[in-house]
Coordinates of C-alpha atoms and ligand atoms in Angstrom, one line a residue:
M1 CA -47.5 19.2 91.1
S2 CA -45.0 17.0 89.2
H3 CA -45.7 13.3 88.5
L4 CA -42.1 12.6 89.1
T5 CA -42.2 11.3 92.7
A6 CA -40.2 8.6 94.5
A7 CA -43.4 6.5 94.9
A8 CA -44.2 6.7 91.1
I9 CA -40.6 5.8 90.2
S10 CA -40.3 3.0 92.8
R11 CA -43.4 1.2 91.3
Y12 CA -41.1 0.3 88.3
L13 CA -38.0 -0.6 90.3
P14 CA -37.1 -4.2 91.3
A15 CA -37.2 -5.1 95.0
D16 CA -33.4 -5.5 95.1
S17 CA -32.7 -2.1 93.5
P18 CA -29.4 -0.7 94.9
W19 CA -30.5 2.9 94.7
S20 CA -32.0 5.2 97.4
L21 CA -34.1 8.0 95.9
D22 CA -34.4 11.6 96.9
V23 CA -36.8 13.4 94.5
R24 CA -37.1 17.2 94.5
E25 CA -39.3 19.7 92.7
C26 CA -36.6 22.2 92.0
V27 CA -32.8 22.4 92.6
E28 CA -30.0 24.5 91.2
S29 CA -28.3 21.4 89.8
T30 CA -28.6 17.8 91.0
N31 CA -24.8 17.3 90.5
T32 CA -24.0 20.5 92.4
L33 CA -26.3 19.7 95.3
M34 CA -25.1 16.1 95.5
K35 CA -21.4 17.3 95.4
A36 CA -22.1 19.7 98.3
T37 CA -23.8 16.9 100.4
S38 CA -21.9 13.9 99.3
Q39 CA -19.9 13.5 102.6
E40 CA -23.2 12.5 104.3
L41 CA -24.6 10.4 101.5
P42 CA -24.1 6.6 101.1
T43 CA -23.0 4.9 97.8
G44 CA -26.2 4.4 95.7
A45 CA -27.8 7.7 96.7
V46 CA -29.8 9.2 93.8
L47 CA -31.0 12.8 93.5
I48 CA -33.7 13.5 90.9
A49 CA -35.3 16.9 90.2
D50 CA -38.3 17.9 88.1
R51 CA -36.5 21.2 87.3
Q52 CA -33.0 22.7 87.5
T53 CA -32.4 26.4 87.6
A54 CA -28.6 26.0 86.8
G55 CA -28.3 22.6 85.2
R56 CA -24.7 22.0 84.1
G57 CA -23.2 20.2 81.0
R58 CA -19.7 19.4 80.0
M59 CA -17.2 22.1 79.1
T60 CA -18.9 24.5 81.5
R61 CA -22.0 24.7 79.3
A62 CA -25.5 25.0 80.8
F63 CA -28.0 22.2 80.5
F64 CA -31.5 23.6 79.9
S65 CA -33.8 21.9 82.5
P66 CA -37.4 23.3 82.5
P67 CA -40.1 21.8 84.7
R68 CA -42.2 18.7 83.7
C69 CA -40.0 18.2 80.6
G70 CA -37.1 16.0 81.4
L71 CA -35.2 13.7 83.7
Y72 CA -32.4 15.3 85.7
I73 CA -30.7 12.7 87.8
S74 CA -27.4 12.4 89.7
M75 CA -26.1 9.1 91.2
L76 CA -23.4 8.8 93.8
L77 CA -21.0 5.8 93.8
R78 CA -17.9 5.0 95.8
P79 CA -16.5 2.3 93.4
Q80 CA -13.3 0.4 93.8
V81 CA -11.8 1.4 90.4
S82 CA -8.8 3.2 89.1
A83 CA -8.9 6.7 87.7
A84 CA -8.5 5.3 84.2
E85 CA -11.5 2.9 84.7
G86 CA -13.5 5.8 86.2
L87 CA -13.5 7.4 82.7
L88 CA -15.8 4.6 81.6
F89 CA -18.7 5.9 83.8
T90 CA -19.7 8.4 81.1
P91 CA -20.0 6.0 78.2
A92 CA -21.6 3.3 80.4
A93 CA -24.2 5.8 81.5
A94 CA -24.8 6.8 77.9
V95 CA -25.5 3.2 76.9
A96 CA -27.8 2.8 80.0
A97 CA -29.8 5.9 79.0
A98 CA -30.0 4.8 75.3
E99 CA -31.2 1.3 76.3
A100 CA -33.8 2.6 78.8
I101 CA -35.1 5.0 76.2
E102 CA -35.5 2.2 73.7
E103 CA -37.1 -0.1 76.2
V104 CA -39.7 2.4 77.6
C105 CA -40.2 4.8 74.8
G106 CA -39.5 2.6 71.7
I107 CA -37.1 5.2 70.4
S108 CA -33.6 4.4 69.2
V109 CA -31.1 7.1 70.0
G110 CA -27.5 7.2 68.8
I111 CA -24.4 8.2 70.9
K112 CA -22.1 10.9 69.7
W113 CA -18.7 10.5 71.5
V114 CA -18.4 10.7 74.2
N115 CA -21.6 11.6 76.0
D116 CA -24.3 13.0 73.7
L117 CA -27.6 11.2 73.1
M118 CA -28.8 12.1 69.7
L119 CA -32.1 11.7 67.8
N120 CA -32.3 12.8 64.2
G121 CA -29.2 15.0 64.4
R122 CA -30.3 16.8 67.6
K123 CA -29.2 16.3 71.2
V124 CA -31.8 14.7 73.5
G125 CA -29.6 14.1 76.5
G126 CA -26.1 14.1 77.9
I127 CA -24.0 12.9 80.8
L128 CA -21.8 14.9 83.2
T129 CA -19.5 12.7 85.4
E130 CA -17.6 14.3 88.2
S131 CA -15.2 12.4 90.5
T132 CA -12.9 12.8 93.4
L133 CA -9.6 10.8 93.7
T134 CA -7.9 9.2 96.7
E135 CA -4.2 10.0 97.4
E136 CA -3.3 6.8 95.6
G137 CA -5.1 8.1 92.5
K138 CA -8.1 5.8 92.7
I139 CA -11.7 7.0 92.4
A140 CA -12.9 8.0 95.9
S141 CA -16.4 9.0 94.8
V142 CA -18.1 9.7 91.5
I143 CA -21.3 11.6 90.7
V144 CA -22.9 10.5 87.4
G145 CA -25.3 13.1 86.2
I146 CA -27.8 12.3 83.4
G147 CA -30.1 14.7 81.7
I148 CA -32.7 13.6 79.1
N149 CA -35.1 15.9 77.3
V150 CA -38.4 13.9 77.3
Y151 CA -41.0 16.5 76.4
P152 CA -40.6 19.8 74.7
P153 CA -40.8 23.0 76.8
R154 CA -44.2 24.8 76.4
E155 CA -42.5 28.0 75.1
G156 CA -40.1 26.0 72.9
Y157 CA -36.3 25.8 73.2
P158 CA -34.4 29.0 73.7
S159 CA -33.1 30.4 70.5
E160 CA -29.5 29.3 71.2
L161 CA -30.6 25.7 71.3
E162 CA -32.9 25.8 68.2
G163 CA -31.8 23.1 65.8
I164 CA -29.4 21.7 68.4
A165 CA -31.6 20.3 71.2
A166 CA -34.7 18.2 70.9
S167 CA -36.9 16.1 73.0
L168 CA -37.9 12.4 72.7
F169 CA -41.6 13.2 72.2
A170 CA -43.2 16.0 70.2
D171 CA -45.9 16.8 72.8
T172 CA -47.0 16.1 76.4
S173 CA -50.2 14.3 75.7
G174 CA -50.8 10.9 77.4
E175 CA -49.5 9.6 80.7
D176 CA -46.2 11.1 82.0
I177 CA -43.6 8.4 81.0
R178 CA -40.8 9.9 83.1
P179 CA -41.3 7.7 86.3
H180 CA -41.1 4.6 84.1
L181 CA -38.2 5.9 82.1
C182 CA -36.3 6.9 85.3
A183 CA -36.7 3.5 86.9
A184 CA -35.5 1.7 83.7
L185 CA -32.6 4.1 83.5
L186 CA -31.6 3.4 87.1
T187 CA -31.9 -0.4 86.5
R188 CA -29.7 -0.3 83.4
C189 CA -27.2 1.9 85.2
A190 CA -26.9 -0.7 88.0
D191 CA -26.4 -3.4 85.4
L192 CA -23.7 -1.6 83.5
M193 CA -22.0 0.7 86.0
L194 CA -21.6 -1.5 89.1
P195 CA -19.5 -4.1 87.2
L196 CA -17.9 -1.2 85.2
P197 CA -14.4 -2.8 84.6
E198 CA -16.1 -5.8 82.8
G199 CA -16.9 -3.3 80.0
R200 CA -20.4 -4.9 79.4
F201 CA -21.5 -1.7 77.7
L202 CA -18.7 -1.5 75.1
G203 CA -20.4 -3.5 72.3
E204 CA -23.6 -1.5 72.6
Y205 CA -21.6 1.8 72.8
R206 CA -19.9 0.9 69.5
R207 CA -23.2 -0.3 67.9
R208 CA -24.9 3.0 68.8
S209 CA -21.9 5.2 67.9
L210 CA -22.6 8.0 65.4
V211 CA -18.9 8.6 64.9
L212 CA -17.4 5.2 64.3
G213 CA -16.3 4.9 60.6
R214 CA -17.2 8.6 60.0
C215 CA -15.3 11.7 59.1
V216 CA -15.7 14.0 62.0
T217 CA -14.3 17.4 63.2
L218 CA -12.4 17.2 66.5
L219 CA -13.2 19.9 69.0
P220 CA -11.4 22.0 70.2
G221 CA -9.1 22.4 67.3
G222 CA -11.2 21.8 64.3
E223 CA -9.1 19.0 62.7
Q224 CA -10.9 16.7 60.4
V225 CA -10.2 13.0 60.9
V226 CA -11.7 9.6 60.3
V227 CA -12.7 7.5 63.3
E228 CA -11.3 4.0 62.8
E229 CA -12.0 2.5 66.1
I230 CA -13.3 3.0 69.7
D231 CA -10.9 1.1 72.0
D232 CA -11.8 -0.7 75.2
A233 CA -11.0 2.5 77.2
C234 CA -13.6 4.3 75.0
R235 CA -10.9 6.5 73.3
L236 CA -11.1 7.3 69.6
I237 CA -8.5 5.8 67.3
V238 CA -8.5 8.3 64.4
R239 CA -6.7 8.6 61.1
D240 CA -5.6 12.2 60.5
G241 CA -5.1 14.0 57.2
A242 CA -1.6 12.7 56.8
G243 CA -2.8 9.1 57.2
T244 CA -1.4 8.7 60.7
L245 CA -3.3 6.8 63.3
R246 CA -3.7 8.7 66.6
T247 CA -5.5 8.2 69.9
V248 CA -7.9 10.9 71.0
F249 CA -8.5 10.9 74.8
S250 CA -10.7 14.0 75.4
G251 CA -12.7 16.7 73.7
E252 CA -15.7 16.1 71.4
C253 CA -16.6 15.6 67.8
S254 CA -18.8 17.5 65.3
L255 CA -20.6 15.5 62.6
R256 CA -21.5 18.5 60.6
A257 CA -19.8 18.4 57.2
D258 CA -20.0 22.2 57.0
F259 CA -18.5 22.7 60.4
R260 CA -15.8 25.5 60.6
P261 CA -14.2 26.1 64.0
Ligands
LIG1 C1 -23.8 17.5 78.6 O1 -24.6 17.3 77.7 O2 -22.8 18.2 78.4 C2 -24.1 16.9 80.0 C3 -25.4 17.2 80.5 C4 -25.7 16.7 81.9 C5 -27.0 17.2 82.5 C6 -27.3 16.5 83.8 S1 -28.9 16.9 84.3 C7 -28.6 16.1 85.8 C8 -27.2 16.5 86.2 N1 -27.1 17.8 86.9 C9 -26.5 18.7 86.2 O3 -26.4 19.9 86.5 N2 -26.1 18.2 85.0 C10 -26.4 16.8 84.9

């Protein structure tokens, strides 16, 4: 039986929390299930699972989600924001997750543009945001999915994730911290995502950025650039090999000096 129950999480939530929780033992993917049922769900609905059998990441990747190890959460919102502002949900959620981890676990994680939560060079979490648009091009609904590797899987990570993924803690001894971490995450998400266009998260996003001021490899493509700035739309302003400043809207970065595409 998982310790991750609605009652255990709610103990740590403020009385005026805007979220309504649905906690499951096992789902295919919280984002997929929420997408399928979103018509019947109100804004502020949250789906949490102890385990996912087909957790999804960005770029059609899988997100390994074994039982009793992590937080797998999807939040549904129907915000009054433009499609451009909607792109800020991912970085805002990354900051919310980083701040919740620091507050509850005392661990400082960095953010690798745009959505990777990193600890000692390995990925401990990520964000998958999926939205639908109105005919006028505004956001109709958005599902913000957050996955955090809290404890290591008993059998270790699959070989394809070795050296790439890690968990916040090295073992599972002690009280299960996930209900507390989950509540802190939801509270930070409410603080940062509900007033999204104010950009409250931007300073912290830049402070935790692992790419700002660094030479990185842009993916896909493999071009090496220096990241000069992260603008208020959370795009990268990079200087390329010819010395020209360019704006990067999408894709991802590799920090590995030896990376060859
Ligand atoms: C990434 O790192 O590329 C994003 C990972 C997002 C994983 C979370 S876990 C909860 C939600 N449900 C999913 O299937 N994916 C997201």
